[in-house]
CSV table of C-alpha atoms in Angstrom, one decimal:
chain,number,residue,atom,x,y,z
A,1,MET,CA,121.1,119.9,108.2
A,2,ASP,CA,124.1,117.5,107.0
A,3,PRO,CA,123.3,117.0,103.0
A,4,ARG,CA,123.9,113.0,104.2
A,5,VAL,CA,120.5,113.1,105.5
A,6,PHE,CA,119.3,113.6,102.2
A,7,LEU,CA,121.1,110.5,101.1
A,8,PHE,CA,119.6,108.3,104.2
A,9,ALA,CA,115.9,109.8,103.3
A,10,LEU,CA,116.6,108.7,99.6
A,11,ALA,CA,117.5,105.0,99.9
A,12,THR,CA,114.3,104.6,102.6
A,13,PHE,CA,112.4,106.3,99.9
A,14,VAL,CA,113.6,103.3,97.2
A,15,THR,CA,113.2,100.7,99.6
A,16,GLY,CA,110.0,102.2,101.0
A,17,THR,CA,109.1,101.6,96.8
A,18,ALA,CA,110.1,97.5,96.8
A,19,GLU,CA,107.5,97.8,100.1
A,20,ASN,CA,104.2,98.7,98.5
A,21,ILE,CA,104.2,98.3,94.8
A,22,ILE,CA,103.1,95.3,94.3
A,23,VAL,CA,99.8,96.7,95.6
A,24,GLY,CA,99.8,98.6,92.1
A,25,LEU,CA,100.9,95.4,89.4
A,26,VAL,CA,99.4,92.8,91.9
A,27,LEU,CA,97.2,92.2,88.4
A,28,ASP,CA,99.7,92.0,86.1
A,29,VAL,CA,102.1,89.5,88.3
A,30,ALA,CA,99.6,87.3,88.6
A,31,SER,CA,98.7,87.1,85.1
A,32,GLY,CA,102.4,87.2,84.0
A,33,LEU,CA,103.4,84.4,86.7
A,34,HIS,CA,100.1,82.2,86.2
A,35,VAL,CA,98.6,82.4,89.9
A,36,SER,CA,95.6,83.7,91.7
A,37,VAL,CA,95.3,87.6,92.5
A,38,ALA,CA,95.4,86.5,96.4
A,39,LEU,CA,98.2,84.7,95.9
A,40,ALA,CA,100.4,87.4,94.4
A,41,GLY,CA,99.1,89.5,96.7
A,42,GLN,CA,101.2,87.8,99.5
A,43,LEU,CA,104.0,89.0,98.2
A,44,THR,CA,103.4,92.3,99.7
A,45,ALA,CA,102.8,90.4,102.9
A,46,VAL,CA,105.9,88.4,102.7
A,47,PHE,CA,107.8,91.6,102.8
A,48,SER,CA,106.3,93.5,105.7
A,49,LEU,CA,106.7,89.8,107.9
A,50,SER,CA,110.4,89.8,106.8
A,51,PHE,CA,111.1,93.4,107.2
A,52,ALA,CA,109.4,93.0,110.9
A,53,LEU,CA,111.7,89.9,112.2
A,54,MET,CA,114.5,91.1,110.3
A,55,ALA,CA,114.5,94.8,112.3
A,56,PRO,CA,115.3,93.8,115.3
A,57,CYS,CA,118.5,91.7,114.4
A,58,VAL,CA,120.1,94.6,112.7
A,59,PRO,CA,121.7,96.2,115.9
A,60,LEU,CA,123.3,92.5,116.5
A,61,LEU,CA,125.0,92.8,113.5
A,62,GLY,CA,125.4,96.5,114.1
A,63,HIS,CA,127.9,95.6,117.2
A,64,GLN,CA,130.0,93.1,115.1
A,65,ILE,CA,130.4,94.9,112.0
A,66,ARG,CA,130.8,98.6,111.2
A,67,PRO,CA,128.1,100.3,110.3
A,68,ARG,CA,129.3,101.5,106.8
A,69,PRO,CA,130.2,98.1,105.2
A,70,LEU,CA,126.7,96.7,107.0
A,71,TYR,CA,124.9,99.4,105.1
A,72,LEU,CA,126.5,99.4,101.7
A,73,SER,CA,126.5,95.7,101.7
A,74,ALA,CA,122.4,95.8,102.4
A,75,LEU,CA,122.0,98.3,99.6
A,76,ALA,CA,123.8,95.6,97.3
A,77,LEU,CA,121.8,93.1,98.5
A,78,PHE,CA,118.9,95.2,98.1
A,79,VAL,CA,119.9,95.5,94.1
A,80,PHE,CA,120.2,91.7,94.2
A,81,GLY,CA,117.0,91.1,95.3
A,82,ASN,CA,115.2,93.2,92.8
A,83,VAL,CA,117.0,92.0,89.9
A,84,LEU,CA,116.2,88.4,90.8
A,85,ALA,CA,112.6,89.8,91.1
A,86,ALA,CA,113.4,91.2,87.6
A,87,LEU,CA,114.7,87.6,86.0
A,88,SER,CA,112.2,85.5,88.0
A,89,PRO,CA,110.8,82.8,85.7
A,90,SER,CA,108.3,81.3,88.8
A,91,PHE,CA,106.3,83.0,91.3
A,92,THR,CA,108.4,81.1,94.0
A,93,LEU,CA,111.4,82.5,93.0
A,94,LEU,CA,109.9,86.0,93.2
A,95,PHE,CA,108.7,85.4,96.7
A,96,LEU,CA,112.3,84.6,97.3
A,97,ALA,CA,113.3,87.6,95.8
A,98,ARG,CA,110.7,89.9,98.3
A,99,MET,CA,112.1,88.4,101.5
A,100,ILE,CA,115.7,89.1,100.4
A,101,MET,CA,114.5,93.0,99.7
A,102,ALA,CA,112.4,93.5,102.8
A,103,CYS,CA,115.9,92.1,104.9
A,104,ALA,CA,117.9,94.7,102.6
A,105,SER,CA,115.7,97.2,103.7
A,106,ALA,CA,115.3,96.4,107.0
A,107,VAL,CA,119.2,96.9,107.2
A,108,VAL,CA,119.1,100.2,105.3
A,109,CYS,CA,116.3,101.5,107.4
A,110,VAL,CA,117.5,100.7,111.1
A,111,ILE,CA,121.1,101.9,109.7
A,112,ALA,CA,119.9,104.9,108.3
A,113,THR,CA,118.1,106.1,111.4
A,114,THR,CA,120.8,105.5,113.7
A,115,LEU,CA,123.5,106.6,111.7
A,116,ILE,CA,121.6,110.4,111.2
A,117,THR,CA,121.4,110.8,115.3
A,118,LYS,CA,125.1,111.1,114.7
A,119,LEU,CA,125.1,113.6,112.0
A,120,VAL,CA,122.8,115.9,113.6
A,121,PRO,CA,123.0,118.0,116.8
A,122,ALA,CA,120.7,116.7,119.2
A,123,SER,CA,118.5,119.7,118.5
A,124,LEU,CA,117.9,118.8,115.1
A,125,ARG,CA,117.9,114.8,115.9
A,126,GLY,CA,113.8,114.6,115.9
A,127,ARG,CA,113.9,116.5,111.8
A,128,ALA,CA,116.4,114.4,110.8
A,129,ILE,CA,114.2,111.0,111.8
A,130,GLY,CA,111.3,112.8,110.0
A,131,LEU,CA,113.3,113.5,106.9
A,132,ILE,CA,113.5,109.3,107.3
A,133,PHE,CA,110.1,109.0,106.9
A,134,MET,CA,109.7,111.6,104.8
A,135,GLY,CA,111.4,108.8,102.1
A,136,ILE,CA,109.1,106.2,103.2
A,137,SER,CA,105.8,108.1,102.9
A,138,GLY,CA,107.3,109.4,99.7
A,139,SER,CA,107.2,106.4,98.4
A,140,LEU,CA,104.0,106.2,98.9
A,141,VAL,CA,103.1,109.1,96.9
A,142,LEU,CA,105.9,109.5,93.8
A,143,GLY,CA,107.3,105.7,94.1
A,144,VAL,CA,104.1,103.8,93.8
A,145,PRO,CA,102.3,105.5,90.9
A,146,ILE,CA,105.2,106.1,89.0
A,147,GLY,CA,106.2,102.2,89.5
A,148,MET,CA,102.5,101.5,88.2
A,149,MET,CA,103.0,104.0,85.3
A,150,LEU,CA,106.3,102.2,84.1
A,151,GLY,CA,104.3,98.7,84.6
A,152,GLN,CA,101.8,99.5,82.4
A,153,TRP,CA,104.2,100.8,80.0
A,154,SER,CA,106.6,98.4,79.7
A,155,GLY,CA,105.5,95.3,82.1
A,156,TRP,CA,106.1,94.7,85.8
A,157,ARG,CA,109.2,93.2,85.4
A,158,SER,CA,110.6,96.9,84.2
A,159,VAL,CA,109.7,98.3,87.5
A,160,PHE,CA,112.1,96.0,89.4
A,161,SER,CA,114.8,96.9,86.9
A,162,MET,CA,114.0,100.4,87.9
A,163,LEU,CA,114.7,100.2,91.6
A,164,ALA,CA,117.5,97.9,90.8
A,165,ALA,CA,119.0,101.2,89.0
A,166,VAL,CA,118.1,103.6,91.5
A,167,ALA,CA,119.5,101.8,94.2
A,168,THR,CA,122.6,101.5,92.3
A,169,VAL,CA,123.1,105.0,92.1
A,170,VAL,CA,122.4,105.0,95.9
A,171,LEU,CA,124.7,102.4,96.5
A,172,LEU,CA,127.5,104.4,94.7
A,173,LEU,CA,126.4,107.7,96.4
A,174,SER,CA,126.8,106.2,99.8
A,175,TRP,CA,130.0,104.4,99.2
A,176,ARG,CA,131.7,107.9,98.4
A,177,TYR,CA,129.8,109.7,101.1
A,178,ILE,CA,128.9,108.1,103.6
A,179,PRO,CA,132.0,108.1,106.2
A,180,THR,CA,133.8,105.0,108.2
A,181,SER,CA,132.6,104.6,111.7
A,182,GLU,CA,133.3,101.7,114.3
A,183,PRO,CA,130.6,99.8,116.2
A,184,ASP,CA,129.0,101.6,118.9
A,185,THR,CA,130.4,100.0,121.9
A,186,LYS,CA,129.3,102.4,124.5
A,187,MET,CA,125.7,102.2,123.9
A,188,GLN,CA,124.7,98.6,125.8
A,189,LEU,CA,122.5,96.3,123.0
A,190,SER,CA,120.2,94.7,125.7
A,191,TYR,CA,116.5,94.0,123.9
A,192,ARG,CA,116.1,92.3,127.8
A,193,ARG,CA,116.6,96.2,129.0
A,194,HIS,CA,114.4,97.7,127.1
A,195,LEU,CA,111.6,95.3,126.9
A,196,ALA,CA,111.7,95.4,130.7
A,197,ASN,CA,110.9,99.2,130.6
A,198,ARG,CA,107.2,99.8,131.2
A,199,ARG,CA,107.6,103.3,129.5
A,200,LEU,CA,109.8,102.2,126.3
A,201,LEU,CA,107.6,99.1,126.1
A,202,ALA,CA,104.2,101.2,126.0
A,203,ALA,CA,105.9,103.3,123.6
A,204,GLN,CA,106.3,100.6,121.5
A,205,GLY,CA,102.8,99.8,121.5
A,206,VAL,CA,101.4,103.9,120.6
A,207,SER,CA,103.4,102.9,117.5
A,208,VAL,CA,101.8,99.6,117.0
A,209,LEU,CA,98.0,100.5,117.7
A,210,MET,CA,98.2,104.3,116.5
A,211,ILE,CA,99.2,102.9,112.6
A,212,ALA,CA,96.6,99.6,113.3
A,213,GLY,CA,94.4,102.3,113.9
A,214,HIS,CA,95.5,104.0,110.7
A,215,PHE,CA,95.5,101.1,108.4
A,216,ALA,CA,92.2,99.8,109.6
A,217,LEU,CA,90.7,102.7,107.7
A,218,PHE,CA,93.0,103.6,105.1
A,219,ALA,CA,93.2,99.8,103.4
A,220,TYR,CA,89.7,99.9,103.0
A,221,LEU,CA,89.2,104.0,102.1
A,222,LEU,CA,88.4,104.1,98.9
A,223,PRO,CA,85.2,102.0,99.2
A,224,TYR,CA,84.5,104.3,102.7
A,225,LEU,CA,85.0,107.5,100.6
A,226,LEU,CA,82.6,106.3,97.8
A,227,ASP,CA,80.4,104.7,100.2
A,228,VAL,CA,80.1,108.2,101.6
A,229,GLU,CA,79.7,109.8,98.7
A,230,ALA,CA,82.7,111.9,99.4
A,231,LEU,CA,84.9,110.9,96.1
A,232,THR,CA,84.2,110.0,93.2
A,233,PRO,CA,85.9,107.4,91.4
A,234,GLU,CA,87.3,109.5,88.6
A,235,GLY,CA,88.9,111.7,91.4
A,236,SER,CA,90.1,109.1,93.4
A,237,ALA,CA,93.9,109.0,92.5
A,238,TYR,CA,93.7,112.8,92.3
A,239,ALA,CA,92.8,112.4,96.3
A,240,PHE,CA,95.2,109.7,97.1
A,241,GLY,CA,97.6,111.8,95.5
A,242,VAL,CA,97.0,114.8,97.6
A,243,MET,CA,96.2,112.6,100.5
A,244,GLY,CA,100.2,110.9,100.3
A,245,LEU,CA,101.9,114.1,99.8
A,246,ALA,CA,99.8,115.1,103.2
A,247,GLY,CA,101.6,112.2,104.5
A,248,VAL,CA,105.0,113.6,103.5
A,249,LEU,CA,104.4,116.8,105.4
A,250,GLY,CA,103.3,114.8,108.2
A,251,GLY,CA,107.0,112.7,108.5
A,252,TYR,CA,108.7,116.0,108.7
A,253,ALA,CA,106.2,118.0,110.8
A,254,GLY,CA,106.5,114.8,113.6
A,255,GLY,CA,110.4,115.9,113.7
A,256,ARG,CA,109.9,119.1,113.9
A,257,LEU,CA,107.4,118.4,117.3
A,258,ALA,CA,109.5,116.3,118.5
A,259,ASP,CA,112.3,118.9,118.4
A,260,ARG,CA,110.3,121.2,119.9
A,261,LEU,CA,108.5,119.9,123.0
A,262,PRO,CA,108.8,117.5,125.8
A,263,ALA,CA,109.6,114.2,124.4
A,264,ALA,CA,106.4,112.6,126.8
A,265,LEU,CA,104.2,115.7,125.4
A,266,ALA,CA,104.4,115.2,122.1
A,267,LEU,CA,104.1,111.2,122.6
A,268,LYS,CA,101.1,112.1,124.3
A,269,LEU,CA,99.7,114.8,121.9
A,270,VAL,CA,100.3,112.8,118.7
A,271,PRO,CA,97.5,109.9,119.4
A,272,THR,CA,94.9,112.5,121.2
A,273,LEU,CA,95.1,115.0,118.3
A,274,TYR,CA,95.2,111.6,115.5
A,275,LEU,CA,91.7,110.4,117.3
A,276,GLY,CA,90.3,113.6,117.4
A,277,ALA,CA,91.0,113.9,113.7
A,278,LEU,CA,89.1,110.2,113.2
A,279,LEU,CA,86.4,110.9,115.3
A,280,SER,CA,85.2,113.9,113.5
A,281,LEU,CA,85.4,112.3,109.9
A,282,PRO,CA,82.5,110.6,109.4
A,283,PHE,CA,80.2,113.5,110.7
A,284,LEU,CA,82.2,116.3,108.7
A,285,LEU,CA,82.4,114.1,105.4
A,286,ASN,CA,78.7,113.5,105.6
A,287,HIS,CA,77.3,117.0,106.6
A,288,LEU,CA,80.2,119.6,105.8
A,289,LEU,CA,82.1,118.0,102.7
A,290,TRP,CA,84.7,120.6,102.3
A,291,LEU,CA,85.5,120.7,106.2
A,292,GLY,CA,85.5,117.0,105.9
A,293,SER,CA,88.0,117.1,103.0
A,294,LEU,CA,90.3,119.0,104.6
A,295,MET,CA,89.9,116.9,107.8
A,296,LEU,CA,90.8,114.3,105.8
A,297,LEU,CA,94.2,115.5,104.8
A,298,LEU,CA,95.2,116.6,108.4
A,299,TRP,CA,94.2,112.8,109.5
A,300,CYS,CA,96.3,111.7,106.8
A,301,CYS,CA,99.2,114.1,108.1
A,302,ILE,CA,98.8,113.5,111.9
A,303,SER,CA,99.3,109.5,111.1
A,304,TRP,CA,102.7,109.9,109.8
A,305,MET,CA,103.9,112.2,112.9
A,306,ILE,CA,103.8,109.5,115.1
A,307,SER,CA,107.5,107.4,114.0
A,308,PRO,CA,109.8,110.1,114.6
A,309,VAL,CA,107.6,111.1,117.8
A,310,VAL,CA,108.3,107.6,119.5
A,311,GLN,CA,111.7,107.0,118.4
A,312,SER,CA,112.9,110.3,119.9
A,313,PHE,CA,111.2,109.4,122.7
A,314,LEU,CA,112.6,106.0,123.0
A,315,ILE,CA,116.4,107.8,122.5
A,316,ARG,CA,115.7,110.5,125.0
A,317,THR,CA,113.8,107.9,127.6
A,318,ASP,CA,117.0,105.4,128.0
A,319,SER,CA,119.8,106.5,125.2
A,320,GLU,CA,121.1,102.7,126.3
A,321,SER,CA,119.0,100.7,124.9
A,322,SER,CA,118.2,103.2,122.0
A,323,GLN,CA,119.7,101.0,118.8
A,324,ALA,CA,117.2,98.1,120.1
A,325,GLY,CA,114.2,100.4,120.2
A,326,ILE,CA,114.7,101.8,117.0
A,327,SER,CA,115.1,98.3,115.4
A,328,LEU,CA,111.7,97.1,117.4
A,329,ASN,CA,110.2,100.2,116.2
A,330,PHE,CA,110.6,99.4,112.7
A,331,SER,CA,109.2,96.1,113.1
A,332,ALA,CA,106.1,97.3,115.3
A,333,MET,CA,105.0,99.7,112.8
A,334,HIS,CA,105.3,96.6,109.9
A,335,ILE,CA,103.2,94.9,112.5
A,336,GLY,CA,100.4,97.8,113.2
A,337,VAL,CA,100.2,97.6,109.2
A,338,GLY,CA,99.4,94.1,109.1
A,339,VAL,CA,97.3,94.1,112.1
A,340,GLY,CA,95.4,97.0,110.9
A,341,THR,CA,94.7,95.5,107.3
A,342,ALA,CA,93.6,92.2,109.0
A,343,PHE,CA,91.4,93.9,111.6
A,344,GLY,CA,89.8,96.6,109.1
A,345,GLY,CA,89.0,93.4,106.9
A,346,PHE,CA,87.2,91.5,109.7
A,347,VAL,CA,84.9,94.5,110.3
A,348,LEU,CA,84.0,95.4,107.1
A,349,ASN,CA,83.4,91.5,106.5
A,350,ARG,CA,81.1,91.3,109.9
A,351,PHE,CA,79.5,94.7,109.9
A,352,SER,CA,79.6,97.4,107.0
A,353,VAL,CA,81.9,99.8,105.8
A,354,ALA,CA,80.5,102.5,107.3
A,355,SER,CA,81.7,101.0,110.4
A,356,LEU,CA,85.5,101.5,109.6
A,357,PRO,CA,85.9,104.7,111.4
A,358,VAL,CA,85.0,103.3,115.0
A,359,ALA,CA,86.9,100.2,114.7
A,360,ALA,CA,89.9,102.2,113.7
A,361,ALA,CA,88.9,105.0,116.5
A,362,LEU,CA,89.0,101.7,119.1
A,363,LEU,CA,92.4,101.1,118.2
A,364,ALA,CA,93.7,104.6,118.6
A,365,ALA,CA,92.3,105.1,122.0
A,366,LEU,CA,93.7,102.2,123.1
A,367,SER,CA,97.5,104.3,121.8
A,368,VAL,CA,96.2,107.1,123.4
A,369,LEU,CA,96.1,105.2,126.7
A,370,LEU,CA,99.4,103.7,126.3
A,371,ALA,CA,101.1,107.0,125.5
A,372,PHE,CA,100.1,108.2,128.5
A,373,ILE,CA,101.5,105.6,130.5
A,374,ALA,CA,104.1,105.5,128.5
A,375,ALA,CA,104.6,109.5,129.5
A,376,ARG,CA,104.2,108.6,133.0
A,377,PRO,CA,107.7,109.1,134.8
A,378,SER,CA,108.6,106.0,136.7
A,379,ARG,CA,109.1,106.5,140.2
């Protein structure tokens, strides 16, 4: 594996940490800027929305600007966004800084994913994409807890200062080791071509619905596990750390699966396994806690396998529109997070916490249906 792939993974780790860090700092930010907790929580929502809107625009920029300067400029913009956040005297300026971070993060993630497919042979492409998603999922496991501890020790502003410092190191390493390359004129960029393809559109829907199904439960997993008495408040931090590690392994496992199996088979297999794990959770957690705990880890692992599997499918199915497909898939993932969290909140308010696995399973079942539609060859 080309060592530069790990540098790209580090970049996605840093940008992923920026996206999720507000979850652990929301109370401090609200207190420091004299706003409500609900308003401070929108700093996460604006990041996801800005990322989802920016990702499809990246290939348009990439066909006008060479990948290297575009990637380095995005990292520099990310550093600037974090410095601005650290110095923000008002919520409005911090809100703007989050938008800047998100747009820069979208460029970094999309360019990193497209460049690594050129750095490694086709037989290792899925694993390389999996490493990118290990960086993203790793930000949940390591980046967010580290940021929370740093915020407790020296204030929430120091977290953004830390991100700016680490991103600067990544920028310098990238400037030294990322090679110069020309815009890819051989690969036609056509969103119309991509979205007009029934199989590719269905594959994008798999990402939206499976991730939505995951976050419909995962966003409220702590109250659910406490409700079924599968977890104690004292052990919650440890448990979520272990589940996060399972998610990191899932990103790489999804890449290996995409390399070893035909693209259509891998696309059908992962959502099906995910649905089975999700459906078994309520029974096992209530009756066989030790087995339910293992299934919970497997559920978290499978949830992170889908992104490298879908992106490998998009590349193999239509290489000419793969840049558009990859950028749209990053948007699809963030849309899935928002839809799933909102749907889970609706179910929680209207019914009960025990209904969350059923609601999540409905979305996951739709993702399985779309996976079989996408896998069916066109006539």
